């Protein structure tokens, strides 16, 4: 059974930093691209960043220069380092796993709340 568990969310002041973690189990981690998404109340889910199994990354425009995604395959873990946080970054952040060869193999964590407020 595949399970993704996010952690690291919380309350932070504008300009602060958080590091999110996503630990995967029950999955051949090397066969999955990993990604972070976020969803604010009343908004659609949006991609924040993704990382392929070769380490290549992609970022949403709002994340470039502020956020950094990384993965440690030996630990089946993906991270999202978030710096210079803004109130508009407030959302539930979700970890996603996407099989590189089978588009139907997609898994999601339950999310972790990030609140940026003074």
Tab-separated table of N, CA, C and O in Angstrom:
chain	number	residue	atom	x	y	z
A	1	UNK	N	0.835	-1.171	0.000
A	1	UNK	CA	0.000	0.000	0.000
A	1	UNK	C	0.890	1.247	0.000
A	1	UNK	O	1.814	1.356	0.795
A	2	UNK	N	0.577	2.162	-0.890
A	2	UNK	CA	1.344	3.389	-1.010
A	2	UNK	C	0.839	4.406	0.002
A	2	UNK	O	-0.374	4.602	0.157
A	3	UNK	N	1.771	5.061	0.659
A	3	UNK	CA	1.413	6.086	1.620
A	3	UNK	C	2.399	7.241	1.519
A	3	UNK	O	3.608	7.035	1.468
A	4	UNK	N	1.868	8.451	1.479
A	4	UNK	CA	2.668	9.664	1.495
A	4	UNK	C	2.269	10.466	2.723
A	4	UNK	O	1.086	10.732	2.930
A	5	UNK	N	3.247	10.854	3.514
A	5	UNK	CA	2.984	11.568	4.753
A	5	UNK	C	3.775	12.861	4.753
A	5	UNK	O	5.011	12.838	4.770
A	6	UNK	N	3.053	13.983	4.753
A	6	UNK	CA	3.684	15.290	4.795
A	6	UNK	C	3.875	15.747	6.232
A	6	UNK	O	3.102	15.392	7.124
A	7	UNK	N	4.877	16.573	6.433
A	7	UNK	CA	5.114	17.180	7.731
A	7	UNK	C	5.865	18.489	7.531
A	7	UNK	O	6.404	18.749	6.454
A	8	UNK	N	5.897	19.308	8.565
A	8	UNK	CA	6.671	20.529	8.538
A	8	UNK	C	5.873	21.803	8.396
A	8	UNK	O	6.447	22.899	8.478
A	9	UNK	N	4.581	21.704	8.185
A	9	UNK	CA	3.765	22.895	8.075
A	9	UNK	C	3.585	23.571	9.417
A	9	UNK	O	3.935	23.039	10.466
A	10	UNK	N	3.028	24.774	9.369
A	10	UNK	CA	2.803	25.517	10.592
A	10	UNK	C	2.551	26.977	10.316
A	10	UNK	O	2.305	27.390	9.184
A	11	UNK	N	2.611	27.770	11.362
A	11	UNK	CA	2.409	29.207	11.295
A	11	UNK	C	3.750	29.913	11.256
A	11	UNK	O	4.625	29.652	12.090
A	12	UNK	N	3.910	30.810	10.305
A	12	UNK	CA	5.155	31.549	10.160
A	12	UNK	C	4.837	32.984	9.761
A	12	UNK	O	3.839	33.243	9.086
A	13	UNK	N	5.678	33.912	10.178
A	13	UNK	CA	5.489	35.309	9.815
A	13	UNK	C	5.976	35.578	8.392
A	13	UNK	O	6.829	34.850	7.874
A	14	UNK	N	5.433	36.602	7.748
A	14	UNK	CA	5.941	36.953	6.419
A	14	UNK	C	7.445	37.142	6.429
A	14	UNK	O	8.003	37.756	7.348
A	15	UNK	N	8.092	36.617	5.402
A	15	UNK	CA	9.537	36.654	5.316
A	15	UNK	C	10.228	35.467	5.950
A	15	UNK	O	11.442	35.294	5.773
A	16	UNK	N	9.486	34.657	6.659
A	16	UNK	CA	10.049	33.502	7.324
A	16	UNK	C	10.210	32.316	6.395
A	16	UNK	O	9.924	32.388	5.199
A	17	UNK	N	10.656	31.206	6.974
A	17	UNK	CA	10.949	30.007	6.205
A	17	UNK	C	10.334	28.779	6.852
A	17	UNK	O	10.142	28.727	8.072
A	18	UNK	N	10.041	27.802	6.027
A	18	UNK	CA	9.599	26.491	6.466
A	18	UNK	C	10.189	25.448	5.538
A	18	UNK	O	10.428	25.726	4.360
A	19	UNK	N	10.397	24.267	6.065
A	19	UNK	CA	10.797	23.135	5.245
A	19	UNK	C	9.777	22.022	5.408
A	19	UNK	O	9.569	21.519	6.515
A	20	UNK	N	9.159	21.651	4.309
A	20	UNK	CA	8.203	20.569	4.297
A	20	UNK	C	8.888	19.268	3.899
A	20	UNK	O	9.798	19.261	3.079
A	21	UNK	N	8.423	18.182	4.479
A	21	UNK	CA	8.936	16.869	4.152
A	21	UNK	C	7.787	15.962	3.737
A	21	UNK	O	6.668	16.096	4.226
A	22	UNK	N	8.079	15.045	2.849
A	22	UNK	CA	7.114	14.046	2.419
A	22	UNK	C	7.821	12.711	2.384
A	22	UNK	O	8.740	12.516	1.583
A	23	UNK	N	7.395	11.816	3.243
A	23	UNK	CA	7.969	10.482	3.313
A	23	UNK	C	7.049	9.492	2.617
A	23	UNK	O	5.861	9.406	2.935
A	24	UNK	N	7.596	8.760	1.673
A	24	UNK	CA	6.831	7.786	0.900
A	24	UNK	C	7.151	6.376	1.356
A	24	UNK	O	8.291	6.056	1.689
A	25	UNK	N	6.140	5.535	1.354
A	25	UNK	CA	6.318	4.129	1.665
A	25	UNK	C	5.449	3.297	0.736
A	25	UNK	O	4.448	3.781	0.204
A	26	UNK	N	5.835	2.051	0.547
A	26	UNK	CA	5.075	1.157	-0.304
A	26	UNK	C	5.161	1.477	-1.783
A	26	UNK	O	4.275	1.081	-2.553
A	27	UNK	N	6.207	2.168	-2.174
A	27	UNK	CA	6.356	2.600	-3.551
A	27	UNK	C	7.805	2.440	-3.985
A	27	UNK	O	8.725	2.591	-3.167
A	28	UNK	N	7.987	2.106	-5.252
A	28	UNK	CA	9.327	2.113	-5.834
A	28	UNK	C	9.661	3.564	-6.134
A	28	UNK	O	9.367	4.083	-7.208
A	29	UNK	N	10.274	4.209	-5.178
A	29	UNK	CA	10.457	5.650	-5.216
A	29	UNK	C	11.186	6.115	-6.469
A	29	UNK	O	10.884	7.183	-7.011
A	30	UNK	N	12.111	5.322	-6.935
A	30	UNK	CA	12.910	5.698	-8.093
A	30	UNK	C	12.084	5.783	-9.378
A	30	UNK	O	12.524	6.407	-10.348
A	31	UNK	N	10.901	5.172	-9.397
A	31	UNK	CA	10.064	5.181	-10.587
A	31	UNK	C	9.048	6.314	-10.595
A	31	UNK	O	8.203	6.373	-11.493
A	32	UNK	N	9.127	7.209	-9.644
A	32	UNK	CA	8.138	8.268	-9.515
A	32	UNK	C	8.765	9.647	-9.572
A	32	UNK	O	9.808	9.903	-8.951
A	33	UNK	N	8.123	10.510	-10.333
A	33	UNK	CA	8.358	11.930	-10.161
A	33	UNK	C	7.592	12.386	-8.928
A	33	UNK	O	6.487	11.909	-8.663
A	34	UNK	N	8.171	13.291	-8.180
A	34	UNK	CA	7.546	13.793	-6.969
A	34	UNK	C	7.241	15.275	-7.141
A	34	UNK	O	7.944	15.991	-7.847
A	35	UNK	N	6.196	15.712	-6.481
A	35	UNK	CA	5.770	17.089	-6.641
A	35	UNK	C	5.102	17.593	-5.380
A	35	UNK	O	4.594	16.816	-4.564
A	36	UNK	N	5.122	18.905	-5.247
A	36	UNK	CA	4.365	19.597	-4.212
A	36	UNK	C	3.289	20.446	-4.877
A	36	UNK	O	3.565	21.146	-5.862
A	37	UNK	N	2.100	20.383	-4.318
A	37	UNK	CA	0.969	21.181	-4.752
A	37	UNK	C	0.450	21.967	-3.564
A	37	UNK	O	0.774	21.662	-2.411
A	38	UNK	N	-0.359	22.952	-3.844
A	38	UNK	CA	-1.005	23.661	-2.756
A	38	UNK	C	-2.412	24.066	-3.167
A	38	UNK	O	-2.715	24.220	-4.351
A	39	UNK	N	-3.258	24.226	-2.166
A	39	UNK	CA	-4.627	24.632	-2.403
A	39	UNK	C	-5.074	25.554	-1.273
A	39	UNK	O	-5.068	25.163	-0.107
A	40	UNK	N	-5.454	26.756	-1.638
A	40	UNK	CA	-5.990	27.714	-0.698
A	40	UNK	C	-7.512	27.629	-0.718
A	40	UNK	O	-8.102	27.194	-1.709
A	41	UNK	N	-8.177	28.047	0.354
A	41	UNK	CA	-9.644	28.016	0.377
A	41	UNK	C	-10.247	28.765	-0.802
A	41	UNK	O	-9.861	29.900	-1.096
A	42	UNK	N	-11.183	28.123	-1.483
A	42	UNK	CA	-11.829	28.736	-2.628
A	42	UNK	C	-11.009	28.748	-3.894
A	42	UNK	O	-11.460	29.294	-4.906
A	43	UNK	N	-9.830	28.167	-3.860
A	43	UNK	CA	-8.943	28.143	-5.015
A	43	UNK	C	-8.752	26.718	-5.507
A	43	UNK	O	-8.974	25.752	-4.775
A	44	UNK	N	-8.349	26.590	-6.752
A	44	UNK	CA	-8.012	25.286	-7.291
A	44	UNK	C	-6.607	24.885	-6.876
A	44	UNK	O	-5.757	25.728	-6.598
A	45	UNK	N	-6.388	23.594	-6.835
A	45	UNK	CA	-5.058	23.093	-6.537
A	45	UNK	C	-4.082	23.520	-7.627
A	45	UNK	O	-4.409	23.483	-8.816
A	46	UNK	N	-2.895	23.917	-7.225
A	46	UNK	CA	-1.889	24.333	-8.190
A	46	UNK	C	-0.552	23.682	-7.882
A	46	UNK	O	-0.217	23.410	-6.728
A	47	UNK	N	0.191	23.443	-8.924
A	47	UNK	CA	1.525	22.876	-8.781
A	47	UNK	C	2.474	23.921	-8.228
A	47	UNK	O	2.497	25.062	-8.683
A	48	UNK	N	3.273	23.521	-7.256
A	48	UNK	CA	4.303	24.380	-6.694
A	48	UNK	C	5.657	24.060	-7.312
A	48	UNK	O	6.358	24.945	-7.804
A	49	UNK	N	6.027	22.797	-7.275
A	49	UNK	CA	7.314	22.363	-7.796
A	49	UNK	C	7.278	20.866	-8.017
A	49	UNK	O	6.506	20.148	-7.381
A	50	UNK	N	8.112	20.392	-8.914
A	50	UNK	CA	8.229	18.965	-9.166
A	50	UNK	C	9.688	18.605	-9.350
A	50	UNK	O	10.518	19.450	-9.705
A	51	UNK	N	9.978	17.345	-9.124
A	51	UNK	CA	11.338	16.848	-9.300
A	51	UNK	C	11.278	15.445	-9.861
A	51	UNK	O	10.537	14.591	-9.382
A	52	UNK	N	12.049	15.219	-10.905
A	52	UNK	CA	12.100	13.925	-11.541
A	52	UNK	C	13.096	13.022	-10.809
A	52	UNK	O	13.807	13.462	-9.906
A	53	UNK	N	13.131	11.766	-11.227
A	53	UNK	CA	14.034	10.838	-10.554
A	53	UNK	C	15.497	11.099	-10.875
A	53	UNK	O	16.376	10.590	-10.177
A	54	UNK	N	15.763	11.875	-11.921
A	54	UNK	CA	17.136	12.243	-12.243
A	54	UNK	C	17.560	13.549	-11.581
A	54	UNK	O	18.663	14.035	-11.826
A	55	UNK	N	16.684	14.127	-10.768
A	55	UNK	CA	16.990	15.351	-10.061
A	55	UNK	C	16.584	16.626	-10.762
A	55	UNK	O	16.719	17.712	-10.180
A	56	UNK	N	16.098	16.543	-11.980
A	56	UNK	CA	15.659	17.737	-12.686
A	56	UNK	C	14.406	18.295	-12.022
A	56	UNK	O	13.561	17.541	-11.533
A	57	UNK	N	14.277	19.605	-12.019
A	57	UNK	CA	13.208	20.263	-11.284
A	57	UNK	C	12.453	21.246	-12.158
A	57	UNK	O	12.964	21.744	-13.166
A	58	UNK	N	11.231	21.519	-11.754
A	58	UNK	CA	10.406	22.553	-12.349
A	58	UNK	C	9.686	23.293	-11.239
A	58	UNK	O	9.304	22.697	-10.231
A	59	UNK	N	9.491	24.597	-11.443
A	59	UNK	CA	8.864	25.432	-10.437
A	59	UNK	C	7.782	26.296	-11.053
A	59	UNK	O	7.909	26.763	-12.192
A	60	UNK	N	6.738	26.516	-10.282
A	60	UNK	CA	5.777	27.529	-10.641
A	60	UNK	C	6.437	28.900	-10.549
A	60	UNK	O	7.426	29.087	-9.826
A	61	UNK	N	5.892	29.858	-11.292
A	61	UNK	CA	6.484	31.183	-11.302
A	61	UNK	C	6.604	31.804	-9.924
A	61	UNK	O	7.623	32.437	-9.604
A	62	UNK	N	5.588	31.620	-9.095
A	62	UNK	CA	5.615	32.226	-7.764
A	62	UNK	C	6.647	31.580	-6.855
A	62	UNK	O	7.008	32.156	-5.825
A	63	UNK	N	7.113	30.380	-7.225
A	63	UNK	CA	8.053	29.651	-6.384
A	63	UNK	C	9.504	29.868	-6.773
A	63	UNK	O	10.405	29.637	-5.946
A	64	UNK	N	9.749	30.301	-7.990
A	64	UNK	CA	11.112	30.463	-8.465
A	64	UNK	C	11.870	31.481	-7.621
A	64	UNK	O	11.394	32.572	-7.365
A	65	UNK	N	13.055	31.078	-7.201
A	65	UNK	CA	13.896	31.955	-6.405
A	65	UNK	C	13.586	31.955	-4.929
A	65	UNK	O	14.371	32.489	-4.137
A	66	UNK	N	12.465	31.383	-4.538
A	66	UNK	CA	12.081	31.338	-3.128
A	66	UNK	C	11.993	29.924	-2.577
A	66	UNK	O	12.335	29.691	-1.421
A	67	UNK	N	11.515	29.006	-3.405
A	67	UNK	CA	11.314	27.626	-2.969
A	67	UNK	C	12.322	26.714	-3.653
A	67	UNK	O	12.771	26.977	-4.773
A	68	UNK	N	12.645	25.626	-2.993
A	68	UNK	CA	13.563	24.647	-3.550
A	68	UNK	C	13.075	23.246	-3.222
A	68	UNK	O	12.841	22.932	-2.053
A	69	UNK	N	12.912	22.424	-4.250
A	69	UNK	CA	12.494	21.047	-4.064
A	69	UNK	C	13.709	20.137	-4.202
A	69	UNK	O	14.587	20.377	-5.029
A	70	UNK	N	13.750	19.105	-3.391
A	70	UNK	CA	14.838	18.148	-3.451
A	70	UNK	C	14.316	16.779	-3.033
A	70	UNK	O	13.233	16.664	-2.453
A	71	UNK	N	15.089	15.760	-3.342
A	71	UNK	CA	14.695	14.414	-2.942
A	71	UNK	C	15.920	13.628	-2.521
A	71	UNK	O	17.025	13.839	-3.026
A	72	UNK	N	15.706	12.734	-1.591
A	72	UNK	CA	16.729	11.798	-1.165
A	72	UNK	C	16.163	10.412	-1.409
A	72	UNK	O	15.351	9.911	-0.628
A	73	UNK	N	16.569	9.811	-2.502
A	73	UNK	CA	15.977	8.544	-2.910
A	73	UNK	C	16.215	7.438	-1.889
A	73	UNK	O	15.349	6.583	-1.683
A	74	UNK	N	17.372	7.446	-1.255
A	74	UNK	CA	17.680	6.422	-0.269
A	74	UNK	C	16.743	6.480	0.927
A	74	UNK	O	16.586	5.494	1.639
A	75	UNK	N	16.124	7.631	1.152
A	75	UNK	CA	15.197	7.801	2.259
A	75	UNK	C	13.741	7.863	1.805
A	75	UNK	O	12.848	8.045	2.636
A	76	UNK	N	13.510	7.730	0.511
A	76	UNK	CA	12.151	7.823	-0.042
A	76	UNK	C	11.463	9.105	0.423
A	76	UNK	O	10.289	9.102	0.805
A	77	UNK	N	12.185	10.201	0.370
A	77	UNK	CA	11.690	11.451	0.918
A	77	UNK	C	11.926	12.600	-0.055
A	77	UNK	O	12.983	12.674	-0.697
A	78	UNK	N	10.936	13.474	-0.147
A	78	UNK	CA	11.054	14.689	-0.929
A	78	UNK	C	10.827	15.872	-0.001
A	78	UNK	O	10.017	15.789	0.937
A	79	UNK	N	11.542	16.964	-0.248
A	79	UNK	CA	11.484	18.141	0.596
A	79	UNK	C	11.079	19.364	-0.210
A	79	UNK	O	11.294	19.431	-1.417
A	80	UNK	N	10.520	20.316	0.472
A	80	UNK	CA	10.264	21.620	-0.113
A	80	UNK	C	10.728	22.675	0.880
A	80	UNK	O	10.111	22.860	1.928
A	81	UNK	N	11.823	23.332	0.549
A	81	UNK	CA	12.325	24.439	1.353
A	81	UNK	C	11.662	25.714	0.865
A	81	UNK	O	11.767	26.054	-0.315
A	82	UNK	N	10.997	26.418	1.749
A	82	UNK	CA	10.279	27.631	1.401
A	82	UNK	C	10.874	28.801	2.172
A	82	UNK	O	10.876	28.803	3.404
A	83	UNK	N	11.354	29.782	1.446
A	83	UNK	CA	11.935	30.981	2.029
A	83	UNK	C	11.148	32.206	1.591
A	83	UNK	O	10.395	32.169	0.624
A	84	UNK	N	11.360	33.295	2.295
A	84	UNK	CA	10.703	34.567	1.971
A	84	UNK	C	9.204	34.393	1.796
A	84	UNK	O	8.610	34.864	0.825
A	85	UNK	N	8.599	33.728	2.737
A	85	UNK	CA	7.182	33.404	2.624
A	85	UNK	C	6.310	34.651	2.679
A	85	UNK	O	6.614	35.614	3.388
A	86	UNK	N	5.232	34.601	1.917
A	86	UNK	CA	4.285	35.690	1.809
A	86	UNK	C	2.912	35.221	2.270
A	86	UNK	O	2.615	34.031	2.226
A	87	UNK	N	2.054	36.145	2.698
A	87	UNK	CA	0.702	35.736	3.102
A	87	UNK	C	-0.031	34.944	2.018
A	87	UNK	O	-0.800	34.034	2.353
A	88	UNK	N	0.194	35.256	0.755
A	88	UNK	CA	-0.464	34.537	-0.311
A	88	UNK	C	0.030	33.108	-0.488
A	88	UNK	O	-0.533	32.345	-1.281
A	89	UNK	N	1.079	32.734	0.237
A	89	UNK	CA	1.530	31.347	0.242
A	89	UNK	C	0.695	30.477	1.175
A	89	UNK	O	0.881	29.255	1.200
A	90	UNK	N	-0.188	31.085	1.936
A	90	UNK	CA	-1.027	30.335	2.857
A	90	UNK	C	-1.901	29.349	2.095
A	90	UNK	O	-2.652	29.730	1.196
A	91	UNK	N	-1.801	28.083	2.452
A	91	UNK	CA	-2.529	27.030	1.759
A	91	UNK	C	-2.249	25.703	2.443
A	91	UNK	O	-1.372	25.602	3.302
A	92	UNK	N	-3.001	24.692	2.042
A	92	UNK	CA	-2.648	23.330	2.389
A	92	UNK	C	-1.712	22.818	1.308
A	92	UNK	O	-2.025	22.897	0.116
A	93	UNK	N	-0.583	22.311	1.720
A	93	UNK	CA	0.417	21.818	0.792
A	93	UNK	C	0.369	20.298	0.747
A	93	UNK	O	0.403	19.635	1.782
A	94	UNK	N	0.294	19.759	-0.464
A	94	UNK	CA	0.160	18.329	-0.682
A	94	UNK	C	1.375	17.778	-1.420
A	94	UNK	O	1.906	18.417	-2.327
A	95	UNK	N	1.747	16.602	-1.038
A	95	UNK	CA	2.778	15.854	-1.730
A	95	UNK	C	2.120	14.907	-2.730
A	95	UNK	O	1.118	14.258	-2.418
A	96	UNK	N	2.669	14.837	-3.927
A	96	UNK	CA	2.160	13.941	-4.943
A	96	UNK	C	3.262	13.088	-5.534
A	96	UNK	O	4.400	13.535	-5.670
A	97	UNK	N	2.911	11.864	-5.882
A	97	UNK	CA	3.823	10.935	-6.546
A	97	UNK	C	3.195	10.506	-7.856
A	97	UNK	O	2.025	10.099	-7.891
A	98	UNK	N	3.963	10.574	-8.933
A	98	UNK	CA	3.454	10.287	-10.266
A	98	UNK	C	4.386	9.311	-10.964
A	98	UNK	O	5.553	9.631	-11.210
A	99	UNK	N	3.854	8.144	-11.283
A	99	UNK	CA	4.664	7.126	-11.930
A	99	UNK	C	5.132	7.614	-13.289
A	99	UNK	O	4.355	8.206	-14.054
A	100	UNK	N	6.371	7.344	-13.588
A	100	UNK	CA	6.964	7.848	-14.813
A	100	UNK	C	6.452	7.147	-16.062
A	100	UNK	O	6.523	7.706	-17.157
A	101	UNK	N	5.927	5.934	-15.925
A	101	UNK	CA	5.505	5.153	-17.074
A	101	UNK	C	4.018	4.832	-17.102
A	101	UNK	O	3.509	4.410	-18.137
A	102	UNK	N	3.325	5.007	-16.011
A	102	UNK	CA	1.909	4.668	-15.922
A	102	UNK	C	1.144	5.856	-15.365
A	102	UNK	O	1.188	6.122	-14.161
A	103	UNK	N	0.428	6.546	-16.232
A	103	UNK	CA	-0.234	7.782	-15.824
A	103	UNK	C	-1.336	7.570	-14.799
A	103	UNK	O	-1.754	8.518	-14.134
A	104	UNK	N	-1.825	6.331	-14.661
A	104	UNK	CA	-2.863	6.052	-13.684
A	104	UNK	C	-2.315	5.842	-12.281
A	104	UNK	O	-3.089	5.773	-11.324
A	105	UNK	N	-1.019	5.742	-12.152
A	105	UNK	CA	-0.400	5.520	-10.844
A	105	UNK	C	-0.010	6.871	-10.246
A	105	UNK	O	1.098	7.370	-10.457
A	106	UNK	N	-0.942	7.447	-9.523
A	106	UNK	CA	-0.756	8.728	-8.863
A	106	UNK	C	-1.229	8.634	-7.427
A	106	UNK	O	-2.298	8.080	-7.154
A	107	UNK	N	-0.453	9.191	-6.526
A	107	UNK	CA	-0.767	9.103	-5.103
A	107	UNK	C	-0.604	10.468	-4.458
A	107	UNK	O	0.194	11.299	-4.904
A	108	UNK	N	-1.358	10.666	-3.397
A	108	UNK	CA	-1.398	11.960	-2.728
A	108	UNK	C	-1.348	11.803	-1.226
A	108	UNK	O	-1.925	10.875	-0.656
A	109	UNK	N	-0.656	12.721	-0.591
A	109	UNK	CA	-0.707	12.793	0.850
A	109	UNK	C	-1.941	13.533	1.320
A	109	UNK	O	-2.736	14.039	0.520
A	110	UNK	N	-2.118	13.614	2.617
A	110	UNK	CA	-3.285	14.283	3.178
A	110	UNK	C	-3.094	15.787	3.354
A	110	UNK	O	-4.057	16.500	3.632
A	111	UNK	N	-1.896	16.253	3.193
A	111	UNK	CA	-1.638	17.674	3.226
A	111	UNK	C	-1.153	18.172	4.570
A	111	UNK	O	-1.408	17.570	5.610
A	112	UNK	N	-0.463	19.294	4.533
A	112	UNK	CA	-0.016	19.973	5.737
A	112	UNK	C	-0.290	21.462	5.580
A	112	UNK	O	-0.031	22.047	4.530
A	113	UNK	N	-0.839	22.061	6.623
A	113	UNK	CA	-1.249	23.462	6.563
A	113	UNK	C	-0.061	24.388	6.737
A	113	UNK	O	0.733	24.234	7.669
A	114	UNK	N	0.049	25.351	5.839
A	114	UNK	CA	1.029	26.426	5.946
A	114	UNK	C	0.270	27.741	6.043
A	114	UNK	O	-0.525	28.065	5.158
A	115	UNK	N	0.503	28.466	7.111
A	115	UNK	CA	-0.145	29.750	7.311
A	115	UNK	C	0.916	30.822	7.489
A	115	UNK	O	1.765	30.719	8.382
A	116	UNK	N	0.870	31.838	6.644
A	116	UNK	CA	1.822	32.939	6.696
A	116	UNK	C	1.054	34.186	7.106
A	116	UNK	O	0.235	34.704	6.339
A	117	UNK	N	1.308	34.652	8.298
A	117	UNK	CA	0.552	35.774	8.834
A	117	UNK	C	1.347	36.458	9.930
A	117	UNK	O	2.102	35.821	10.665
A	118	UNK	N	1.163	37.766	10.032
A	118	UNK	CA	1.771	38.526	11.108
A	118	UNK	C	0.832	38.675	12.286
A	118	UNK	O	1.184	39.205	13.316
